[in-house]
Amino acid sequence: KKEIIEFLLSNESSDSKVGVIPIVGMGGLGKTTLARMVYNDEVVKKNFDLKAWVCVSDEFDIFRISRVILESITNKACEFKDLNQVQVQLKQNLVGKKILIVLDDVWDKKYYDWSVLKIPFNDVAPGSKIIVTTRDRDVALVMGTVQNHLLQHLSDDNWWSVFEQHAFGNRSLDANPNLVFIGRKIVEKCKGLPLAARTLGGLLRFKERDDEWDIVFNSKIWYLTEQGNEIPPALRLSYYHLPSHLKQCFAYCSILQKYYEFEK
């Protein structure tokens, strides 16, 4: 956090008017969490005139991204249906302003798409910055103007600290030595992913018997691998252990399009 904030507060110049720092790491490592901590930092807030956060995901929709940025900085709904109209309006609102934009979860590595998206940023104030979170180093190479911030896995001790908070709550570790022993073995399988620590901890929080923890530790899901599938085994386990009615709810939600709004 400290390193990224130092970059955001700097006025170093580059070939681009806007400095771009990519946060790179595998899924579940905490890229979005880190970006959110920086984005909401009080010192950072005071340093920029305008801020916007966009969840990009696997479809790099230039029109949607531009519209979200425009709506964020104006606090008004955008009625334009044309990309050019949106970008003209966006440019007018950004002229001379020092901006901070987060593009979260970027997958698109096409340089042309990035070139079109950043057209309205040509006349922003010096010191403007963009944070990009991505799993793909090629994306970082296309968009970044400074060295990538490579997010590292948690050490076993730090992972255990996160897992312990969620798995034990107010329960005493001393009173549950067998669960601690099994939990320590589970740690070794999770490869330092904070999301896995939180998810598995939540799964085991209400399981008080040793055999229930052993079932999770000995599950064959740990050994399942599918080419191109980046779902960590710990997250698959959390789905596997959902009650049947919640599995059905999860499956129902999964068929809805991204960004689809629906009444609960």
mmCIF file of C-alpha atoms in Angstrom, residues 62-261:
data_model
loop_
_atom_site.group_PDB
_atom_site.id
_atom_site.type_symbol
_atom_site.label_atom_id
_atom_site.label_comp_id
_atom_site.label_asym_id
_atom_site.label_seq_id
_atom_site.Cartn_x
_atom_site.Cartn_y
_atom_site.Cartn_z
ATOM 1 C CA ILE A 62 -14.893 0.852 -24.104
ATOM 2 C CA PHE A 63 -18.341 2.467 -24.178
ATOM 3 C CA ARG A 64 -19.396 0.992 -20.820
ATOM 4 C CA ILE A 65 -16.093 1.820 -19.131
ATOM 5 C CA SER A 66 -16.153 5.413 -20.430
ATOM 6 C CA ARG A 67 -19.764 5.836 -19.333
ATOM 7 C CA VAL A 68 -19.062 4.531 -15.817
ATOM 8 C CA ILE A 69 -16.147 6.962 -15.459
ATOM 9 C CA LEU A 70 -18.315 9.842 -16.672
ATOM 10 C CA GLU A 71 -21.148 8.963 -14.294
ATOM 11 C CA SER A 72 -18.702 8.632 -11.385
ATOM 12 C CA ILE A 73 -17.129 12.046 -11.819
ATOM 13 C CA THR A 74 -20.384 13.890 -12.567
ATOM 14 C CA ASN A 75 -22.687 11.959 -10.207
ATOM 15 C CA LYS A 76 -25.251 11.968 -13.013
ATOM 16 C CA ALA A 77 -26.727 9.226 -15.159
ATOM 17 C CA CYS A 78 -25.341 9.214 -18.697
ATOM 18 C CA GLU A 79 -28.021 9.169 -21.410
ATOM 19 C CA PHE A 80 -25.660 9.087 -24.404
ATOM 20 C CA LYS A 81 -25.850 6.033 -26.662
ATOM 21 C CA ASP A 82 -22.756 6.770 -28.709
ATOM 22 C CA LEU A 83 -19.112 6.304 -27.650
ATOM 23 C CA ASN A 84 -17.983 9.547 -29.255
ATOM 24 C CA GLN A 85 -20.604 11.565 -27.354
ATOM 25 C CA VAL A 86 -19.568 9.974 -24.078
ATOM 26 C CA GLN A 87 -15.875 10.599 -24.697
ATOM 27 C CA VAL A 88 -16.415 14.225 -25.741
ATOM 28 C CA GLN A 89 -18.404 14.857 -22.556
ATOM 29 C CA LEU A 90 -15.827 12.979 -20.498
ATOM 30 C CA LYS A 91 -12.976 15.010 -21.953
ATOM 31 C CA GLN A 92 -14.766 18.277 -21.170
ATOM 32 C CA ASN A 93 -15.151 17.217 -17.526
ATOM 33 C CA LEU A 94 -11.544 16.078 -17.189
ATOM 34 C CA VAL A 95 -9.710 19.057 -18.707
ATOM 35 C CA GLY A 96 -7.205 20.419 -16.199
ATOM 36 C CA LYS A 97 -8.363 18.021 -13.467
ATOM 37 C CA LYS A 98 -6.085 15.712 -11.515
ATOM 38 C CA ILE A 99 -7.733 12.306 -11.741
ATOM 39 C CA LEU A 100 -7.417 8.876 -10.169
ATOM 40 C CA ILE A 101 -9.061 5.946 -11.934
ATOM 41 C CA VAL A 102 -9.054 2.272 -10.960
ATOM 42 C CA LEU A 103 -9.637 -0.276 -13.732
ATOM 43 C CA ASP A 104 -10.296 -3.466 -11.819
ATOM 44 C CA ASP A 105 -9.842 -6.977 -13.250
ATOM 45 C CA VAL A 106 -8.606 -6.223 -16.767
ATOM 46 C CA TRP A 107 -8.074 -9.074 -19.239
ATOM 47 C CA ASP A 108 -7.953 -7.326 -22.627
ATOM 48 C CA LYS A 109 -4.399 -6.972 -23.933
ATOM 49 C CA LYS A 110 -5.243 -5.188 -27.219
ATOM 50 C CA TYR A 111 -3.224 -1.988 -27.428
ATOM 51 C CA TYR A 112 -5.792 -0.410 -29.768
ATOM 52 C CA ASP A 113 -8.611 -0.761 -27.227
ATOM 53 C CA TRP A 114 -6.478 0.873 -24.542
ATOM 54 C CA SER A 115 -5.484 3.677 -26.952
ATOM 55 C CA VAL A 116 -9.138 4.484 -27.661
ATOM 56 C CA LEU A 117 -10.172 4.362 -24.011
ATOM 57 C CA LYS A 118 -7.535 6.873 -22.888
ATOM 58 C CA ILE A 119 -8.274 9.522 -25.559
ATOM 59 C CA PRO A 120 -10.304 11.707 -23.108
ATOM 60 C CA PHE A 121 -7.354 11.710 -20.675
ATOM 61 C CA ASN A 122 -5.059 13.759 -22.943
ATOM 62 C CA ASP A 123 -5.751 17.099 -21.244
ATOM 63 C CA VAL A 124 -5.879 16.085 -17.594
ATOM 64 C CA ALA A 125 -3.603 17.745 -15.023
ATOM 65 C CA PRO A 126 -0.082 16.426 -14.408
ATOM 66 C CA GLY A 127 0.086 13.846 -11.636
ATOM 67 C CA SER A 128 -3.068 12.058 -12.765
ATOM 68 C CA LYS A 129 -2.902 8.316 -12.195
ATOM 69 C CA ILE A 130 -4.567 5.033 -13.141
ATOM 70 C CA ILE A 131 -4.400 1.783 -11.171
ATOM 71 C CA VAL A 132 -4.964 -1.418 -13.157
ATOM 72 C CA THR A 133 -5.524 -4.797 -11.505
ATOM 73 C CA THR A 134 -4.940 -7.844 -13.681
ATOM 74 C CA ARG A 135 -3.878 -11.473 -13.614
ATOM 75 C CA ASP A 136 -2.111 -11.135 -16.961
ATOM 76 C CA ARG A 137 1.384 -9.659 -17.208
ATOM 77 C CA ASP A 138 0.818 -8.946 -20.920
ATOM 78 C CA VAL A 139 -2.032 -6.600 -19.946
ATOM 79 C CA ALA A 140 0.359 -4.847 -17.577
ATOM 80 C CA LEU A 141 2.928 -4.444 -20.350
ATOM 81 C CA VAL A 142 0.347 -2.874 -22.664
ATOM 82 C CA MET A 143 -1.116 -0.436 -20.125
ATOM 83 C CA GLY A 144 1.577 0.258 -17.536
ATOM 84 C CA THR A 145 3.897 3.273 -17.597
ATOM 85 C CA VAL A 146 5.885 2.120 -14.549
ATOM 86 C CA GLN A 147 7.087 -1.220 -13.239
ATOM 87 C CA ASN A 148 4.378 -3.697 -12.266
ATOM 88 C CA HIS A 149 3.506 -4.158 -8.611
ATOM 89 C CA LEU A 150 3.656 -7.954 -8.343
ATOM 90 C CA LEU A 151 1.485 -9.099 -5.458
ATOM 91 C CA GLN A 152 3.060 -11.950 -3.506
ATOM 92 C CA HIS A 153 1.394 -14.874 -1.757
ATOM 93 C CA LEU A 154 0.928 -14.676 1.994
ATOM 94 C CA SER A 155 3.437 -16.483 4.168
ATOM 95 C CA ASP A 156 2.065 -19.511 6.029
ATOM 96 C CA ASP A 157 1.987 -17.538 9.292
ATOM 97 C CA ASN A 158 0.033 -14.645 7.757
ATOM 98 C CA TRP A 159 -2.309 -17.035 5.965
ATOM 99 C CA TRP A 160 -2.940 -18.826 9.252
ATOM 100 C CA SER A 161 -3.702 -15.505 10.934
ATOM 101 C CA VAL A 162 -6.442 -14.736 8.373
ATOM 102 C CA PHE A 163 -7.779 -18.303 8.460
ATOM 103 C CA GLU A 164 -7.818 -18.337 12.277
ATOM 104 C CA GLN A 165 -9.904 -15.153 12.480
ATOM 105 C CA HIS A 166 -12.613 -16.620 10.255
ATOM 106 C CA ALA A 167 -12.483 -20.278 11.341
ATOM 107 C CA PHE A 168 -12.303 -19.937 15.121
ATOM 108 C CA GLY A 169 -13.926 -16.591 15.889
ATOM 109 C CA ASN A 170 -14.173 -16.452 19.684
ATOM 110 C CA ARG A 171 -13.297 -20.123 20.151
ATOM 111 C CA SER A 172 -10.114 -20.825 22.071
ATOM 112 C CA LEU A 173 -7.251 -22.367 20.091
ATOM 113 C CA ASP A 174 -5.957 -24.049 23.247
ATOM 114 C CA ALA A 175 -9.295 -25.777 23.714
ATOM 115 C CA ASN A 176 -9.268 -27.142 20.156
ATOM 116 C CA PRO A 177 -5.743 -28.529 19.562
ATOM 117 C CA ASN A 178 -6.915 -31.160 17.054
ATOM 118 C CA LEU A 179 -8.675 -28.550 14.913
ATOM 119 C CA VAL A 180 -5.573 -26.375 15.022
ATOM 120 C CA PHE A 181 -3.457 -29.363 13.911
ATOM 121 C CA ILE A 182 -5.775 -30.140 10.977
ATOM 122 C CA GLY A 183 -6.057 -26.439 10.101
ATOM 123 C CA ARG A 184 -2.279 -26.145 9.930
ATOM 124 C CA LYS A 185 -2.225 -29.025 7.431
ATOM 125 C CA ILE A 186 -4.908 -27.305 5.337
ATOM 126 C CA VAL A 187 -2.743 -24.165 5.251
ATOM 127 C CA GLU A 188 -0.080 -26.061 3.344
ATOM 128 C CA LYS A 189 -2.536 -26.805 0.538
ATOM 129 C CA CYS A 190 -3.783 -23.250 -0.014
ATOM 130 C CA LYS A 191 -0.628 -21.667 -1.459
ATOM 131 C CA GLY A 192 -0.967 -18.385 0.393
ATOM 132 C CA LEU A 193 -4.215 -17.138 -1.170
ATOM 133 C CA PRO A 194 -6.012 -14.690 1.185
ATOM 134 C CA LEU A 195 -9.368 -15.407 -0.493
ATOM 135 C CA ALA A 196 -8.907 -19.117 0.194
ATOM 136 C CA ALA A 197 -8.087 -18.357 3.851
ATOM 137 C CA ARG A 198 -11.252 -16.333 4.300
ATOM 138 C CA THR A 199 -13.456 -18.749 2.361
ATOM 139 C CA LEU A 200 -12.233 -21.929 4.051
ATOM 140 C CA GLY A 201 -12.269 -20.238 7.438
ATOM 141 C CA GLY A 202 -15.904 -19.291 6.930
ATOM 142 C CA LEU A 203 -16.700 -22.842 5.782
ATOM 143 C CA LEU A 204 -15.162 -24.426 8.887
ATOM 144 C CA ARG A 205 -16.356 -21.826 11.388
ATOM 145 C CA PHE A 206 -19.486 -23.802 12.238
ATOM 146 C CA LYS A 207 -17.915 -27.260 12.033
ATOM 147 C CA GLU A 208 -16.830 -28.258 15.520
ATOM 148 C CA ARG A 209 -15.916 -31.938 15.096
ATOM 149 C CA ASP A 210 -12.490 -33.199 14.049
ATOM 150 C CA ASP A 211 -13.963 -35.507 11.392
ATOM 151 C CA GLU A 212 -15.707 -32.557 9.699
ATOM 152 C CA TRP A 213 -12.365 -30.758 9.325
ATOM 153 C CA ASP A 214 -10.724 -34.014 8.174
ATOM 154 C CA ILE A 215 -13.302 -34.335 5.386
ATOM 155 C CA VAL A 216 -12.228 -30.935 4.036
ATOM 156 C CA PHE A 217 -8.519 -31.750 4.384
ATOM 157 C CA ASN A 218 -8.859 -35.159 2.664
ATOM 158 C CA SER A 219 -11.218 -34.020 -0.096
ATOM 159 C CA LYS A 220 -10.283 -35.149 -3.607
ATOM 160 C CA ILE A 221 -11.162 -31.663 -4.858
ATOM 161 C CA TRP A 222 -7.659 -30.541 -3.837
ATOM 162 C CA TYR A 223 -6.270 -32.770 -6.599
ATOM 163 C CA LEU A 224 -8.670 -31.844 -9.381
ATOM 164 C CA THR A 225 -7.087 -29.769 -12.136
ATOM 165 C CA GLU A 226 -8.648 -28.600 -15.376
ATOM 166 C CA GLN A 227 -6.655 -26.859 -18.062
ATOM 167 C CA GLY A 228 -7.578 -23.176 -18.238
ATOM 168 C CA ASN A 229 -9.628 -23.327 -15.027
ATOM 169 C CA GLU A 230 -8.233 -20.954 -12.412
ATOM 170 C CA ILE A 231 -10.791 -21.656 -9.679
ATOM 171 C CA PRO A 232 -8.695 -22.458 -6.580
ATOM 172 C CA PRO A 233 -9.627 -25.802 -4.948
ATOM 173 C CA ALA A 234 -10.474 -23.962 -1.718
ATOM 174 C CA LEU A 235 -13.274 -22.103 -3.514
ATOM 175 C CA ARG A 236 -14.580 -25.286 -5.115
ATOM 176 C CA LEU A 237 -14.679 -26.830 -1.667
ATOM 177 C CA SER A 238 -16.768 -23.972 -0.338
ATOM 178 C CA TYR A 239 -19.315 -24.589 -3.113
ATOM 179 C CA TYR A 240 -19.260 -28.341 -2.568
ATOM 180 C CA HIS A 241 -20.150 -27.893 1.106
ATOM 181 C CA LEU A 242 -23.065 -25.509 0.525
ATOM 182 C CA PRO A 243 -26.500 -26.892 1.414
ATOM 183 C CA SER A 244 -28.431 -28.024 -1.657
ATOM 184 C CA HIS A 245 -30.820 -25.044 -1.710
ATOM 185 C CA LEU A 246 -27.893 -22.590 -1.790
ATOM 186 C CA LYS A 247 -26.186 -24.564 -4.555
ATOM 187 C CA GLN A 248 -29.371 -24.123 -6.561
ATOM 188 C CA CYS A 249 -29.401 -20.382 -5.792
ATOM 189 C CA PHE A 250 -25.741 -20.094 -6.806
ATOM 190 C CA ALA A 251 -26.390 -21.934 -10.067
ATOM 191 C CA TYR A 252 -29.356 -19.666 -10.812
ATOM 192 C CA CYS A 253 -27.270 -16.524 -10.288
ATOM 193 C CA SER A 254 -24.530 -17.901 -12.533
ATOM 194 C CA ILE A 255 -26.792 -17.920 -15.605
ATOM 195 C CA LEU A 256 -27.447 -14.172 -15.388
ATOM 196 C CA GLN A 257 -25.378 -11.876 -17.572
ATOM 197 C CA LYS A 258 -22.649 -9.782 -15.968
ATOM 198 C CA TYR A 259 -23.886 -6.417 -14.701
ATOM 199 C CA TYR A 260 -27.491 -7.616 -14.963
ATOM 200 C CA GLU A 261 -29.609 -5.936 -12.316
#
